[in-house]
PDB file of N, CA and C in Angstrom:
ATOM      1  N   GLU A   1     119.891  57.958 114.875  1.00 70.00           N
ATOM      2  CA  GLU A   1     118.928  57.189 115.665  1.00 70.00           C
ATOM      3  C   GLU A   1     119.065  57.509 117.161  1.00 70.00           C
ATOM      4  N   GLU A   2     120.324  57.632 117.617  1.00 76.00           N
ATOM      5  CA  GLU A   2     120.549  57.984 119.016  1.00 76.00           C
ATOM      6  C   GLU A   2     119.938  59.347 119.334  1.00 76.00           C
ATOM      7  N   GLU A   3     120.096  60.274 118.381  1.00 79.00           N
ATOM      8  CA  GLU A   3     119.539  61.614 118.575  1.00 79.00           C
ATOM      9  C   GLU A   3     118.029  61.542 118.756  1.00 79.00           C
ATOM     10  N   GLU A   4     117.377  60.703 117.930  1.00 82.00           N
ATOM     11  CA  GLU A   4     115.934  60.554 118.024  1.00 82.00           C
ATOM     12  C   GLU A   4     115.527  60.063 119.408  1.00 82.00           C
ATOM     13  N   GLU A   5     116.256  59.076 119.906  1.00 82.00           N
ATOM     14  CA  GLU A   5     115.963  58.544 121.239  1.00 82.00           C
ATOM     15  C   GLU A   5     116.133  59.621 122.304  1.00 82.00           C
ATOM     16  N   GLU A   6     117.202  60.388 122.169  1.00 84.00           N
ATOM     17  CA  GLU A   6     117.446  61.468 123.127  1.00 84.00           C
ATOM     18  C   GLU A   6     116.311  62.483 123.094  1.00 84.00           C
ATOM     19  N   GLU A   7     115.881  62.818 121.893  1.00 86.00           N
ATOM     20  CA  GLU A   7     114.788  63.780 121.750  1.00 86.00           C
ATOM     21  C   GLU A   7     113.519  63.249 122.403  1.00 86.00           C
ATOM     22  N   GLU A   8     113.240  61.965 122.169  1.00 88.00           N
ATOM     23  CA  GLU A   8     112.048  61.366 122.763  1.00 88.00           C
ATOM     24  C   GLU A   8     112.127  61.389 124.290  1.00 88.00           C
ATOM     25  N   GLU A   9     113.307  61.079 124.799  1.00 88.00           N
ATOM     26  CA  GLU A   9     113.492  61.101 126.256  1.00 88.00           C
ATOM     27  C   GLU A   9     113.271  62.510 126.800  1.00 88.00           C
ATOM     28  N   GLU A  10     113.831  63.496 126.106  1.00 90.00           N
ATOM     29  CA  GLU A  10     113.668  64.888 126.539  1.00 90.00           C
ATOM     30  C   GLU A  10     112.195  65.278 126.531  1.00 90.00           C
ATOM     31  N   GLU A  11     111.513  64.870 125.466  1.00 91.00           N
ATOM     32  CA  GLU A  11     110.088  65.179 125.365  1.00 91.00           C
ATOM     33  C   GLU A  11     109.319  64.550 126.521  1.00 91.00           C
ATOM     34  N   GLU A  12     109.637  63.283 126.817  1.00 92.00           N
ATOM     35  CA  GLU A  12     108.976  62.599 127.920  1.00 92.00           C
ATOM     36  C   GLU A  12     109.216  63.330 129.235  1.00 92.00           C
ATOM     37  N   GLU A  13     110.460  63.740 129.435  1.00 92.00           N
ATOM     38  CA  GLU A  13     110.794  64.474 130.665  1.00 92.00           C
ATOM     39  C   GLU A  13     110.001  65.772 130.745  1.00 92.00           C
ATOM     40  N   GLU A  14     109.921  66.483 129.626  1.00 93.00           N
ATOM     41  CA  GLU A  14     109.173  67.742 129.599  1.00 93.00           C
ATOM     42  C   GLU A  14     107.696  67.489 129.913  1.00 93.00           C
ATOM     43  N   ASN A  15     107.147  66.426 129.317  1.00 93.00           N
ATOM     44  CA  ASN A  15     105.747  66.102 129.578  1.00 93.00           C
ATOM     45  C   ASN A  15     105.525  65.769 131.048  1.00 93.00           C
ATOM     46  N   LEU A  16     106.444  65.002 131.616  1.00 94.00           N
ATOM     47  CA  LEU A  16     106.348  64.661 133.038  1.00 94.00           C
ATOM     48  C   LEU A  16     106.412  65.923 133.894  1.00 94.00           C
ATOM     49  N   GLU A  17     107.338  66.801 133.545  1.00 93.00           N
ATOM     50  CA  GLU A  17     107.493  68.044 134.299  1.00 93.00           C
ATOM     51  C   GLU A  17     106.208  68.875 134.214  1.00 93.00           C
ATOM     52  N   ARG A  18     105.647  68.957 133.006  1.00 94.00           N
ATOM     53  CA  ARG A  18     104.402  69.706 132.824  1.00 94.00           C
ATOM     54  C   ARG A  18     103.282  69.093 133.652  1.00 94.00           C
ATOM     55  N   GLU A  19     103.222  67.771 133.639  1.00 94.00           N
ATOM     56  CA  GLU A  19     102.186  67.064 134.391  1.00 94.00           C
ATOM     57  C   GLU A  19     102.348  67.337 135.894  1.00 94.00           C
ATOM     58  N   ARG A  20     103.601  67.309 136.358  1.00 93.00           N
ATOM     59  CA  ARG A  20     103.857  67.592 137.782  1.00 93.00           C
ATOM     60  C   ARG A  20     103.434  69.016 138.119  1.00 93.00           C
ATOM     61  N   GLU A  21     103.738  69.934 137.220  1.00 92.00           N
ATOM     62  CA  GLU A  21     103.376  71.339 137.420  1.00 92.00           C
ATOM     63  C   GLU A  21     101.851  71.482 137.518  1.00 92.00           C
ATOM     64  N   ARG A  22     101.141  70.826 136.606  1.00 91.00           N
ATOM     65  CA  ARG A  22      99.670  70.873 136.639  1.00 91.00           C
ATOM     66  C   ARG A  22      99.144  70.297 137.947  1.00 91.00           C
ATOM     67  N   GLU A  23      99.745  69.197 138.372  1.00 90.00           N
ATOM     68  CA  GLU A  23      99.328  68.545 139.619  1.00 90.00           C
ATOM     69  C   GLU A  23      99.519  69.509 140.789  1.00 90.00           C
ATOM     70  N   ARG A  24     100.677  70.189 140.813  1.00 87.00           N
ATOM     71  CA  ARG A  24     100.945  71.169 141.876  1.00 87.00           C
ATOM     72  C   ARG A  24      99.891  72.274 141.855  1.00 87.00           C
ATOM     73  N   GLU A  25      99.592  72.775 140.654  1.00 84.00           N
ATOM     74  CA  GLU A  25      98.593  73.841 140.536  1.00 84.00           C
ATOM     75  C   GLU A  25      97.238  73.377 141.045  1.00 84.00           C
ATOM     76  N   ARG A  26      96.869  72.138 140.681  1.00 83.00           N
ATOM     77  CA  ARG A  26      95.591  71.602 141.159  1.00 83.00           C
ATOM     78  C   ARG A  26      95.564  71.559 142.681  1.00 83.00           C
ATOM     79  N   GLU A  27      96.654  71.065 143.286  1.00 81.00           N
ATOM     80  CA  GLU A  27      96.723  70.991 144.747  1.00 81.00           C
ATOM     81  C   GLU A  27      96.609  72.384 145.356  1.00 81.00           C
ATOM     82  N   ILE A  28      97.342  73.332 144.784  1.00 73.00           N
ATOM     83  CA  ILE A  28      97.314  74.702 145.300  1.00 73.00           C
ATOM     84  C   ILE A  28      95.904  75.270 145.182  1.00 73.00           C
ATOM     85  N   ASN A  29      95.247  75.026 144.060  1.00 71.00           N
ATOM     86  CA  ASN A  29      93.901  75.561 143.868  1.00 71.00           C
ATOM     87  C   ASN A  29      92.903  74.968 144.846  1.00 71.00           C
ATOM     88  N   VAL A  30      93.140  73.719 145.247  1.00 73.00           N
ATOM     89  CA  VAL A  30      92.243  73.109 146.234  1.00 73.00           C
ATOM     90  C   VAL A  30      92.482  73.744 147.597  1.00 73.00           C
ATOM     91  N   LEU A  31      93.763  73.894 147.954  1.00 72.00           N
ATOM     92  CA  LEU A  31      94.097  74.463 149.265  1.00 72.00           C
ATOM     93  C   LEU A  31      93.804  75.954 149.316  1.00 72.00           C
ATOM     94  N   TYR A  32      94.197  76.656 148.259  1.00 68.00           N
ATOM     95  CA  TYR A  32      94.012  78.099 148.200  1.00 68.00           C
ATOM     96  C   TYR A  32      93.319  78.439 146.896  1.00 68.00           C
ATOM     97  N   PRO A  33      92.013  78.585 146.907  1.00 65.00           N
ATOM     98  CA  PRO A  33      91.324  78.940 145.654  1.00 65.00           C
ATOM     99  C   PRO A  33      91.920  80.226 145.077  1.00 65.00           C
ATOM    100  N   PRO A  34      91.785  80.424 143.773  1.00 66.00           N
ATOM    101  CA  PRO A  34      92.421  81.584 143.133  1.00 66.00           C
ATOM    102  C   PRO A  34      92.060  82.884 143.850  1.00 66.00           C
ATOM    103  N   LYS A  35      93.056  83.762 143.962  1.00 65.00           N
ATOM    104  CA  LYS A  35      92.876  85.003 144.707  1.00 65.00           C
ATOM    105  C   LYS A  35      91.831  85.902 144.068  1.00 65.00           C
ATOM    106  N   TYR A  36      91.690  85.809 142.748  1.00 63.00           N
ATOM    107  CA  TYR A  36      90.810  86.772 142.094  1.00 63.00           C
ATOM    108  C   TYR A  36      89.411  86.713 142.674  1.00 63.00           C
ATOM    109  N   SER A  37      89.009  85.539 143.191  1.00 72.00           N
ATOM    110  CA  SER A  37      87.660  85.437 143.740  1.00 72.00           C
ATOM    111  C   SER A  37      87.511  86.377 144.931  1.00 72.00           C
ATOM    112  N   ILE A  38      88.570  86.480 145.747  1.00 72.00           N
ATOM    113  CA  ILE A  38      88.543  87.404 146.879  1.00 72.00           C
ATOM    114  C   ILE A  38      88.463  88.841 146.364  1.00 72.00           C
ATOM    115  N   TRP A  39      89.279  89.139 145.346  1.00 71.00           N
ATOM    116  CA  TRP A  39      89.251  90.500 144.793  1.00 71.00           C
ATOM    117  C   TRP A  39      87.885  90.794 144.201  1.00 71.00           C
ATOM    118  N   LYS A  40      87.313  89.787 143.556  1.00 78.00           N
ATOM    119  CA  LYS A  40      86.008  89.973 142.929  1.00 78.00           C
ATOM    120  C   LYS A  40      84.962  90.301 143.991  1.00 78.00           C
ATOM    121  N   ILE A  41      84.978  89.555 145.091  1.00 78.00           N
ATOM    122  CA  ILE A  41      84.010  89.790 146.172  1.00 78.00           C
ATOM    123  C   ILE A  41      84.209  91.184 146.753  1.00 78.00           C
ATOM    124  N   THR A  42      85.473  91.537 146.990  1.00 80.00           N
ATOM    125  CA  THR A  42      85.778  92.870 147.529  1.00 80.00           C
ATOM    126  C   THR A  42      85.259  93.950 146.594  1.00 80.00           C
ATOM    127  N   GLU A  43      85.506  93.737 145.306  1.00 83.00           N
ATOM    128  CA  GLU A  43      85.066  94.708 144.299  1.00 83.00           C
ATOM    129  C   GLU A  43      83.545  94.836 144.322  1.00 83.00           C
ATOM    130  N   MET A  44      82.865  93.700 144.422  1.00 81.00           N
ATOM    131  CA  MET A  44      81.405  93.724 144.460  1.00 81.00           C
ATOM    132  C   MET A  44      80.915  94.508 145.674  1.00 81.00           C
ATOM    133  N   CYS A  45      81.573  94.285 146.826  1.00 80.00           N
ATOM    134  CA  CYS A  45      81.187  95.009 148.048  1.00 80.00           C
ATOM    135  C   CYS A  45      81.430  96.499 147.884  1.00 80.00           C
ATOM    136  N   ASP A  46      82.581  96.843 147.277  1.00 84.00           N
ATOM    137  CA  ASP A  46      82.880  98.262 147.050  1.00 84.00           C
ATOM    138  C   ASP A  46      81.820  98.884 146.153  1.00 84.00           C
ATOM    139  N   ASN A  47      81.471  98.161 145.093  1.00 83.00           N
ATOM    140  CA  ASN A  47      80.450  98.679 144.176  1.00 83.00           C
ATOM    141  C   ASN A  47      79.119  98.842 144.899  1.00 83.00           C
ATOM    142  N   PHE A  48      78.813  97.874 145.747  1.00 80.00           N
ATOM    143  CA  PHE A  48      77.572  97.939 146.515  1.00 80.00           C
ATOM    144  C   PHE A  48      77.598  99.168 147.430  1.00 80.00           C
ATOM    145  N   SER A  49      78.751  99.390 148.073  1.00 78.00           N
ATOM    146  CA  SER A  49      78.892 100.552 148.965  1.00 78.00           C
ATOM    147  C   SER A  49      78.689 101.847 148.196  1.00 78.00           C
ATOM    148  N   LYS A  50      79.327 101.930 147.030  1.00 81.00           N
ATOM    149  CA  LYS A  50      79.207 103.148 146.220  1.00 81.00           C
ATOM    150  C   LYS A  50      77.755 103.367 145.801  1.00 81.00           C
ATOM    151  N   MET A  51      77.113 102.264 145.416  1.00 77.00           N
ATOM    152  CA  MET A  51      75.722 102.350 144.995  1.00 77.00           C
ATOM    153  C   MET A  51      74.863 102.834 146.168  1.00 77.00           C
ATOM    154  N   ALA A  52      75.108 102.240 147.349  1.00 73.00           N
ATOM    155  CA  ALA A  52      74.353 102.630 148.540  1.00 73.00           C
ATOM    156  C   ALA A  52      74.609 104.091 148.880  1.00 73.00           C
ATOM    157  N   ASP A  53      75.872 104.527 148.758  1.00 74.00           N
ATOM    158  CA  ASP A  53      76.211 105.924 149.030  1.00 74.00           C
ATOM    159  C   ASP A  53      75.461 106.844 148.073  1.00 74.00           C
ATOM    160  N   SER A  54      75.452 106.468 146.818  1.00 76.00           N
ATOM    161  CA  SER A  54      74.810 107.342 145.832  1.00 76.00           C
ATOM    162  C   SER A  54      73.299 107.413 146.065  1.00 76.00           C
ATOM    163  N   LEU A  55      72.733 106.371 146.682  1.00 72.00           N
ATOM    164  CA  LEU A  55      71.304 106.393 147.014  1.00 72.00           C
ATOM    165  C   LEU A  55      71.106 106.872 148.452  1.00 72.00           C
ATOM    166  N   SER A  56      72.218 107.191 149.113  1.00 65.00           N
ATOM    167  CA  SER A  56      72.279 107.577 150.524  1.00 65.00           C
ATOM    168  C   SER A  56      71.488 106.610 151.406  1.00 65.00           C
ATOM    169  N   LEU A  57      71.794 105.328 151.247  1.00 58.00           N
ATOM    170  CA  LEU A  57      71.210 104.294 152.107  1.00 58.00           C
ATOM    171  C   LEU A  57      72.202 103.949 153.202  1.00 58.00           C
ATOM    172  N   PRO A  58      71.723 103.566 154.383  1.00 60.00           N
ATOM    173  CA  PRO A  58      72.677 103.093 155.397  1.00 60.00           C
ATOM    174  C   PRO A  58      73.298 101.774 154.940  1.00 60.00           C
ATOM    175  N   LEU A  59      74.567 101.588 155.222  1.00 57.00           N
ATOM    176  CA  LEU A  59      75.258 100.367 154.798  1.00 57.00           C
ATOM    177  C   LEU A  59      74.965  99.211 155.742  1.00 57.00           C
ATOM    178  N   PRO A  60      74.759  98.024 155.178  1.00 57.00           N
ATOM    179  CA  PRO A  60      74.633  96.837 156.030  1.00 57.00           C
ATOM    180  C   PRO A  60      75.927  96.639 156.818  1.00 57.00           C
ATOM    181  N   LEU A  61      75.817  96.023 157.971  1.00 59.00           N
ATOM    182  CA  LEU A  61      76.986  95.874 158.844  1.00 59.00           C
ATOM    183  C   LEU A  61      77.906  94.748 158.427  1.00 59.00           C
ATOM    184  N   SER A  62      77.359  93.704 157.808  1.00 63.00           N
ATOM    185  CA  SER A  62      78.214  92.562 157.477  1.00 63.00           C
ATOM    186  C   SER A  62      77.938  92.079 156.067  1.00 63.00           C
ATOM    187  N   LEU A  63      78.877  91.310 155.564  1.00 59.00           N
ATOM    188  CA  LEU A  63      78.761  90.769 154.212  1.00 59.00           C
ATOM    189  C   LEU A  63      77.519  89.899 154.093  1.00 59.00           C
ATOM    190  N   SER A  64      77.197  89.152 155.145  1.00 58.00           N
ATOM    191  CA  SER A  64      76.028  88.259 155.075  1.00 58.00           C
ATOM    192  C   SER A  64      74.757  89.066 154.823  1.00 58.00           C
ATOM    193  N   GLU A  65      74.721  90.287 155.335  1.00 60.00           N
ATOM    194  CA  GLU A  65      73.541  91.116 155.106  1.00 60.00           C
ATOM    195  C   GLU A  65      73.449  91.565 153.645  1.00 60.00           C
ATOM    196  N   TYR A  66      74.631  91.698 152.982  1.00 58.00           N
ATOM    197  CA  TYR A  66      74.609  92.014 151.551  1.00 58.00           C
ATOM    198  C   TYR A  66      73.909  90.900 150.800  1.00 58.00           C
ATOM    199  N   LEU A  67      74.155  89.677 151.258  1.00 59.00           N
ATOM    200  CA  LEU A  67      73.731  88.518 150.484  1.00 59.00           C
ATOM    201  C   LEU A  67      72.277  88.143 150.744  1.00 59.00           C
ATOM    202  N   LEU A  68      71.682  88.726 151.794  1.00 54.00           N
ATOM    203  CA  LEU A  68      70.277  88.395 152.096  1.00 54.00           C
ATOM    204  C   LEU A  68      69.319  89.104 151.163  1.00 54.00           C
TER     205      LEU A  68
END
């Protein structure tokens, strides 16, 4: 019976730890959105540049011009 109680306590601790970890991740994601979005945007710009090069178009000067 004591073992069962110990196991339950351990499980509770693990759940709490997991919950704290999730909370930390949520906070981090709010402060610093996932990096892949930056990589994705960069990749899109690179692809746009390559496409423009292959069509020999002049490149827009800023990202905002890509989006217009």
